[in-house]
Amino acid sequence: MPGPPAPGGAPAPRPAPLWRGATPWLFLLAPLTLLIVFTYAPIANMVAYSFTDWDGVSPELHYTGAENYAELFTRSDLFEVFWVSGYYLAASVFQIVAALYFATILSFNVRFRNFFKGVLFFPYLINGVAIGFVFLYFFQDGGTLDSVLGLLGIETDRAWLGSPTSANTSLAAVSVWRYLGLNFVLFLGAIQSIPGELHEAAELDGANRWHQFRHVIAPGIKPVLSLTVILSVSGSLSVFEIPYIMTGGATGTETFVIQTVKLAFQFNKTGLASAAAIVLLLIVLAVTWVQRRLVPDDKVDLA
């Protein structure tokens, strides 16, 4: 039956059915279930394993308290591998600068810009395993790099992956080549989201390209730049794919993640490896928090 008429003769509004309020949660049910099952539940299990002596195979495990964490912080060799991350941190700085440079240049109307966009982004689409094997042959003795240098009249007998310095430098360069396209696309999207009227106004005021970058582009991409720094720092601390494929951690190229994988699957110390993974997660979160405190993500309004 219709409700009593409202004052003025209009019918009273019907109350919304209960199922309408539950509709958004029904749509979120599937992704939330997948997120909990494949992300948060494994993390909870990893935290639990970090307090045990589980070897990853045996059905039996014993609670050991904080012994795994005590071993991590009392064995200096387990944290010395973080020095390797310094190469990737230095490389990430170059990577961000290069990506920002190319994104700024290609955001203007230059010839063949679509071609160069594809060239820069293409390495990010290649599988990391394939990249590792390609550059493994690239850096081997008498390989592609030595052949190219020979054509240029530069003779070298250097083993590019034979010493810690040259190996880590080479691996960091490969990472720059691979992930440059991702940062480039992030910067390019942020630059293109800036209203074109601002560029036109800057040109009418006589601003050159540098002034446009300094006063229009740089403030407009600050949130994306902050995100890129966070991704670069966290990625530098958790490098795994490229060095694991190319060197397996040999010649001083072992990273913290490679060491954690070896603890779990080579030495059957899953409990200790879980503790190492938790420590790495906390370090990344702490670095991110510090970065956000130092460079707060202020709202940018250029319009």
GROMACS .gro file of C-alpha atoms in nm:
model
  303
    1MET     CA    1   0.000   0.000   0.000
    2PRO     CA    2   0.133   0.349  -0.076
    3GLY     CA    3   0.237   0.555   0.226
    4PRO     CA    4   0.041   0.849   0.353
    5PRO     CA    5   0.064   1.159   0.139
    6ALA     CA    6   0.326   1.412   0.242
    7PRO     CA    7   0.229   1.772   0.314
    8GLY     CA    8   0.138   1.945  -0.006
    9GLY     CA    9  -0.015   1.635  -0.167
   10ALA     CA   10   0.317   1.467  -0.276
   11PRO     CA   11   0.353   1.097  -0.181
   12ALA     CA   12   0.604   1.020   0.095
   13PRO     CA   13   0.936   0.881  -0.034
   14ARG     CA   14   0.978   0.507   0.002
   15PRO     CA   15   1.260   0.383   0.226
   16ALA     CA   16   1.551   0.238   0.027
   17PRO     CA   17   1.559  -0.143   0.029
   18LEU     CA   18   1.825  -0.297   0.251
   19TRP     CA   19   1.991  -0.476  -0.040
   20ARG     CA   20   2.086  -0.145  -0.201
   21GLY     CA   21   2.313  -0.058   0.088
   22ALA     CA   22   2.476  -0.400   0.066
   23THR     CA   23   2.532  -0.384  -0.311
   24PRO     CA   24   2.877  -0.217  -0.298
   25TRP     CA   25   2.995  -0.478  -0.046
   26LEU     CA   26   2.872  -0.757  -0.274
   27PHE     CA   27   3.088  -0.620  -0.555
   28LEU     CA   28   3.385  -0.597  -0.318
   29LEU     CA   29   3.335  -0.950  -0.185
   30ALA     CA   30   3.534  -1.128  -0.459
   31PRO     CA   31   3.841  -0.896  -0.466
   32LEU     CA   32   3.851  -0.873  -0.086
   33THR     CA   33   3.838  -1.252  -0.063
   34LEU     CA   34   4.126  -1.288  -0.308
   35LEU     CA   35   4.323  -1.017  -0.125
   36ILE     CA   36   4.277  -1.185   0.211
   37VAL     CA   37   4.347  -1.539   0.086
   38PHE     CA   38   4.652  -1.461  -0.129
   39THR     CA   39   4.803  -1.160   0.053
   40TYR     CA   40   4.707  -1.111   0.416
   41ALA     CA   41   4.673  -1.478   0.509
   42PRO     CA   42   5.023  -1.563   0.374
   43ILE     CA   43   5.167  -1.263   0.556
   44ALA     CA   44   5.004  -1.381   0.879
   45ASN     CA   45   5.149  -1.731   0.823
   46MET     CA   46   5.492  -1.582   0.755
   47VAL     CA   47   5.480  -1.387   1.081
   48ALA     CA   48   5.384  -1.707   1.265
   49TYR     CA   49   5.664  -1.907   1.097
   50SER     CA   50   5.920  -1.640   1.194
   51PHE     CA   51   5.879  -1.748   1.558
   52THR     CA   52   5.944  -2.117   1.482
   53ASP     CA   53   6.227  -2.341   1.366
   54TRP     CA   54   6.031  -2.481   1.071
   55ASP     CA   55   6.245  -2.617   0.788
   56GLY     CA   56   5.976  -2.578   0.523
   57VAL     CA   57   5.931  -2.954   0.476
   58SER     CA   58   5.867  -3.125   0.807
   59PRO     CA   59   5.509  -3.124   0.938
   60GLU     CA   60   5.649  -3.052   1.283
   61LEU     CA   61   5.758  -2.709   1.397
   62HIS     CA   62   5.855  -2.576   1.736
   63TYR     CA   63   5.800  -2.233   1.882
   64THR     CA   64   6.136  -2.063   1.941
   65GLY     CA   65   6.026  -1.716   2.041
   66ALA     CA   66   6.243  -1.433   1.911
   67GLU     CA   67   6.550  -1.651   1.845
   68ASN     CA   68   6.531  -1.599   1.469
   69TYR     CA   69   6.524  -1.222   1.509
   70ALA     CA   70   6.808  -1.238   1.762
   71GLU     CA   71   7.017  -1.436   1.513
   72LEU     CA   72   6.941  -1.185   1.239
   73PHE     CA   73   7.058  -0.889   1.443
   74THR     CA   74   7.362  -1.061   1.594
   75ARG     CA   75   7.504  -1.200   1.268
   76SER     CA   76   7.660  -0.914   1.078
   77ASP     CA   77   7.694  -1.120   0.761
   78LEU     CA   78   7.316  -1.131   0.722
   79PHE     CA   79   7.298  -0.751   0.697
   80GLU     CA   80   7.620  -0.688   0.506
   81VAL     CA   81   7.436  -0.771   0.184
   82PHE     CA   82   7.248  -0.442   0.220
   83TRP     CA   83   7.563  -0.268   0.097
   84VAL     CA   84   7.484  -0.413  -0.245
   85SER     CA   85   7.161  -0.211  -0.243
   86GLY     CA   86   7.375   0.103  -0.258
   87TYR     CA   87   7.452   0.032  -0.624
   88TYR     CA   88   7.083   0.008  -0.702
   89LEU     CA   89   7.002   0.321  -0.499
   90ALA     CA   90   7.260   0.517  -0.701
   91ALA     CA   91   7.122   0.367  -1.021
   92SER     CA   92   6.766   0.461  -0.921
   93VAL     CA   93   6.871   0.827  -0.891
   94PHE     CA   94   7.005   0.820  -1.247
   95GLN     CA   95   6.694   0.633  -1.357
   96ILE     CA   96   6.454   0.892  -1.213
   97VAL     CA   97   6.652   1.183  -1.362
   98ALA     CA   98   6.668   1.018  -1.705
   99ALA     CA   99   6.299   0.923  -1.701
  100LEU     CA  100   6.200   1.276  -1.601
  101TYR     CA  101   6.421   1.422  -1.872
  102PHE     CA  102   6.277   1.205  -2.149
  103ALA     CA  103   5.920   1.252  -2.023
  104THR     CA  104   5.963   1.629  -2.026
  105ILE     CA  105   6.118   1.637  -2.373
  106LEU     CA  106   5.859   1.402  -2.525
  107SER     CA  107   5.569   1.589  -2.365
  108PHE     CA  108   5.638   1.872  -2.610
  109ASN     CA  109   5.567   1.853  -2.980
  110VAL     CA  110   5.885   1.691  -3.112
  111ARG     CA  111   5.932   1.472  -3.418
  112PHE     CA  112   5.900   1.094  -3.381
  113ARG     CA  113   5.792   1.129  -3.018
  114ASN     CA  114   5.554   0.832  -3.039
  115PHE     CA  115   5.839   0.617  -3.170
  116PHE     CA  116   6.067   0.719  -2.883
  117LYS     CA  117   5.788   0.658  -2.633
  118GLY     CA  118   5.762   0.301  -2.754
  119VAL     CA  119   6.139   0.253  -2.750
  120LEU     CA  120   6.166   0.371  -2.390
  121PHE     CA  121   5.872   0.169  -2.260
  122PHE     CA  122   5.943  -0.153  -2.452
  123PRO     CA  123   6.206  -0.298  -2.210
  124TYR     CA  124   5.954  -0.294  -1.925
  125LEU     CA  125   5.729  -0.528  -2.125
  126ILE     CA  126   5.997  -0.797  -2.158
  127ASN     CA  127   6.003  -1.082  -1.909
  128GLY     CA  128   6.270  -1.039  -1.643
  129VAL     CA  129   6.407  -1.390  -1.695
  130ALA     CA  130   6.458  -1.321  -2.066
  131ILE     CA  131   6.632  -0.993  -1.985
  132GLY     CA  132   6.863  -1.171  -1.743
  133PHE     CA  133   6.971  -1.429  -2.001
  134VAL     CA  134   7.012  -1.169  -2.277
  135PHE     CA  135   7.242  -0.953  -2.065
  136LEU     CA  136   7.423  -1.258  -1.934
  137TYR     CA  137   7.549  -1.312  -2.290
  138PHE     CA  138   7.589  -0.937  -2.335
  139PHE     CA  139   7.842  -0.912  -2.048
  140GLN     CA  140   8.025  -1.243  -2.093
  141ASP     CA  141   8.388  -1.252  -2.209
  142GLY     CA  142   8.399  -1.189  -2.583
  143GLY     CA  143   8.026  -1.119  -2.580
  144THR     CA  144   7.822  -0.839  -2.732
  145LEU     CA  145   7.968  -0.560  -2.521
  146ASP     CA  146   8.329  -0.661  -2.590
  147SER     CA  147   8.249  -0.692  -2.962
  148VAL     CA  148   8.096  -0.344  -2.975
  149LEU     CA  149   8.390  -0.194  -2.786
  150GLY     CA  150   8.626  -0.374  -3.024
  151LEU     CA  151   8.453  -0.214  -3.324
  152LEU     CA  152   8.508   0.124  -3.161
  153GLY     CA  153   8.878   0.047  -3.120
  154ILE     CA  154   8.855  -0.010  -2.745
  155GLU     CA  155   9.028  -0.328  -2.639
  156THR     CA  156   8.934  -0.469  -2.301
  157ASP     CA  157   8.998  -0.793  -2.119
  158ARG     CA  158   8.771  -0.703  -1.828
  159ALA     CA  159   8.544  -0.973  -1.685
  160TRP     CA  160   8.234  -0.758  -1.644
  161LEU     CA  161   8.074  -0.999  -1.396
  162GLY     CA  162   8.398  -1.116  -1.242
  163SER     CA  163   8.446  -0.866  -0.958
  164PRO     CA  164   8.201  -0.721  -0.706
  165THR     CA  165   8.231  -0.361  -0.827
  166SER     CA  166   8.198  -0.424  -1.200
  167ALA     CA  167   7.935  -0.696  -1.151
  168ASN     CA  168   7.711  -0.484  -0.929
  169THR     CA  169   7.754  -0.184  -1.157
  170SER     CA  170   7.658  -0.395  -1.459
  171LEU     CA  171   7.356  -0.545  -1.284
  172ALA     CA  172   7.240  -0.201  -1.168
  173ALA     CA  173   7.271  -0.074  -1.525
  174VAL     CA  174   7.051  -0.360  -1.645
  175SER     CA  175   6.789  -0.266  -1.385
  176VAL     CA  176   6.798   0.094  -1.504
  177TRP     CA  177   6.745  -0.019  -1.864
  178ARG     CA  178   6.452  -0.235  -1.766
  179TYR     CA  179   6.261  -0.005  -1.530
  180LEU     CA  180   6.330   0.329  -1.698
  181GLY     CA  181   6.016   0.286  -1.907
  182LEU     CA  182   5.791   0.251  -1.602
  183ASN     CA  183   5.908   0.575  -1.445
  184PHE     CA  184   5.896   0.741  -1.787
  185VAL     CA  185   5.529   0.651  -1.833
  186LEU     CA  186   5.440   0.768  -1.481
  187PHE     CA  187   5.608   1.104  -1.539
  188LEU     CA  188   5.466   1.143  -1.887
  189GLY     CA  189   5.111   1.079  -1.766
  190ALA     CA  190   5.155   1.331  -1.485
  191ILE     CA  191   5.295   1.595  -1.721
  192GLN     CA  192   5.017   1.546  -1.974
  193SER     CA  193   4.757   1.586  -1.699
  194ILE     CA  194   4.872   1.945  -1.643
  195PRO     CA  195   4.626   2.185  -1.813
  196GLY     CA  196   4.758   2.301  -2.149
  197GLU     CA  197   4.645   2.656  -2.075
  198LEU     CA  198   4.927   2.686  -1.822
  199HIS     CA  199   5.187   2.607  -2.088
  200GLU     CA  200   5.027   2.852  -2.327
  201ALA     CA  201   5.022   3.124  -2.061
  202ALA     CA  202   5.386   3.056  -1.978
  203GLU     CA  203   5.485   3.084  -2.345
  204LEU     CA  204   5.295   3.413  -2.378
  205ASP     CA  205   5.490   3.542  -2.078
  206GLY     CA  206   5.814   3.454  -2.254
  207ALA     CA  207   5.904   3.146  -2.049
  208ASN     CA  208   6.147   2.906  -2.211
  209ARG     CA  209   6.144   2.528  -2.169
  210TRP     CA  210   6.345   2.540  -1.846
  211HIS     CA  211   6.112   2.797  -1.690
  212GLN     CA  212   5.809   2.588  -1.793
  213PHE     CA  213   5.963   2.284  -1.630
  214ARG     CA  214   6.059   2.468  -1.311
  215HIS     CA  215   5.737   2.663  -1.254
  216VAL     CA  216   5.470   2.451  -1.426
  217ILE     CA  217   5.580   2.089  -1.471
  218ALA     CA  218   5.779   2.031  -1.150
  219PRO     CA  219   5.504   2.148  -0.911
  220GLY     CA  220   5.241   1.956  -1.108
  221ILE     CA  221   5.420   1.621  -1.092
  222LYS     CA  222   5.530   1.641  -0.727
  223PRO     CA  223   5.292   1.362  -0.606
  224VAL     CA  224   5.407   1.129  -0.884
  225LEU     CA  225   5.771   1.214  -0.817
  226SER     CA  226   5.721   1.128  -0.450
  227LEU     CA  227   5.561   0.796  -0.548
  228THR     CA  228   5.848   0.718  -0.785
  229VAL     CA  229   6.105   0.781  -0.513
  230ILE     CA  230   5.920   0.544  -0.279
  231LEU     CA  231   5.904   0.273  -0.546
  232SER     CA  232   6.272   0.319  -0.634
  233VAL     CA  233   6.392   0.298  -0.274
  234SER     CA  234   6.178  -0.005  -0.191
  235GLY     CA  235   6.281  -0.170  -0.517
  236SER     CA  236   6.650  -0.106  -0.445
  237LEU     CA  237   6.619  -0.275  -0.107
  238SER     CA  238   6.438  -0.579  -0.248
  239VAL     CA  239   6.625  -0.650  -0.571
  240PHE     CA  240   6.603  -1.014  -0.671
  241GLU     CA  241   6.527  -1.109  -1.029
  242ILE     CA  242   6.817  -0.971  -1.233
  243PRO     CA  243   7.109  -1.063  -0.999
  244TYR     CA  244   6.960  -1.404  -0.918
  245ILE     CA  245   6.936  -1.499  -1.286
  246MET     CA  246   7.266  -1.348  -1.401
  247THR     CA  247   7.498  -1.434  -1.112
  248GLY     CA  248   7.297  -1.625  -0.853
  249GLY     CA  249   7.443  -1.392  -0.592
  250ALA     CA  250   7.804  -1.483  -0.672
  251THR     CA  251   8.100  -1.240  -0.684
  252GLY     CA  252   7.954  -1.017  -0.414
  253THR     CA  253   7.620  -0.955  -0.586
  254GLU     CA  254   7.399  -1.129  -0.331
  255THR     CA  255   7.108  -0.912  -0.218
  256PHE     CA  256   6.898  -0.944   0.096
  257VAL     CA  257   6.615  -1.113  -0.095
  258ILE     CA  258   6.850  -1.364  -0.261
  259GLN     CA  259   6.995  -1.442   0.081
  260THR     CA  260   6.644  -1.492   0.222
  261VAL     CA  261   6.553  -1.730  -0.061
  262LYS     CA  262   6.869  -1.931  -0.002
  263LEU     CA  263   6.796  -1.952   0.371
  264ALA     CA  264   6.452  -2.095   0.296
  265PHE     CA  265   6.516  -2.329   0.003
  266GLN     CA  266   6.887  -2.410   0.015
  267PHE     CA  267   6.954  -2.427   0.389
  268ASN     CA  268   6.596  -2.523   0.489
  269LYS     CA  269   6.569  -2.244   0.747
  270THR     CA  270   6.220  -2.127   0.666
  271GLY     CA  271   6.167  -1.980   1.011
  272LEU     CA  272   6.480  -1.766   0.984
  273ALA     CA  273   6.392  -1.670   0.626
  274SER     CA  274   6.044  -1.563   0.737
  275ALA     CA  275   6.198  -1.343   1.005
  276ALA     CA  276   6.430  -1.189   0.744
  277ALA     CA  277   6.131  -1.118   0.518
  278ILE     CA  278   5.947  -0.949   0.806
  279VAL     CA  279   6.253  -0.736   0.884
  280LEU     CA  280   6.280  -0.631   0.519
  281LEU     CA  281   5.911  -0.539   0.515
  282LEU     CA  282   5.953  -0.326   0.827
  283ILE     CA  283   6.261  -0.155   0.680
  284VAL     CA  284   6.072  -0.067   0.361
  285LEU     CA  285   5.776   0.064   0.562
  286ALA     CA  286   6.009   0.271   0.783
  287VAL     CA  287   6.190   0.421   0.483
  288THR     CA  288   5.856   0.502   0.322
  289TRP     CA  289   5.731   0.667   0.641
  290VAL     CA  290   6.046   0.878   0.673
  291GLN     CA  291   6.024   0.983   0.309
  292ARG     CA  292   5.660   1.084   0.351
  293ARG     CA  293   5.748   1.286   0.660
  294LEU     CA  294   6.036   1.464   0.492
  295VAL     CA  295   5.847   1.528   0.169
  296PRO     CA  296   5.475   1.545   0.250
  297ASP     CA  297   5.238   1.491  -0.040
  298ASP     CA  298   5.084   1.836  -0.049
  299LYS     CA  299   4.784   1.899  -0.266
  300VAL     CA  300   4.882   2.070  -0.590
  301ASP     CA  301   4.636   2.304  -0.755
  302LEU     CA  302   4.770   2.462  -1.073
  303ALA     CA  303   4.439   2.554  -1.228
   0.00000   0.00000   0.00000
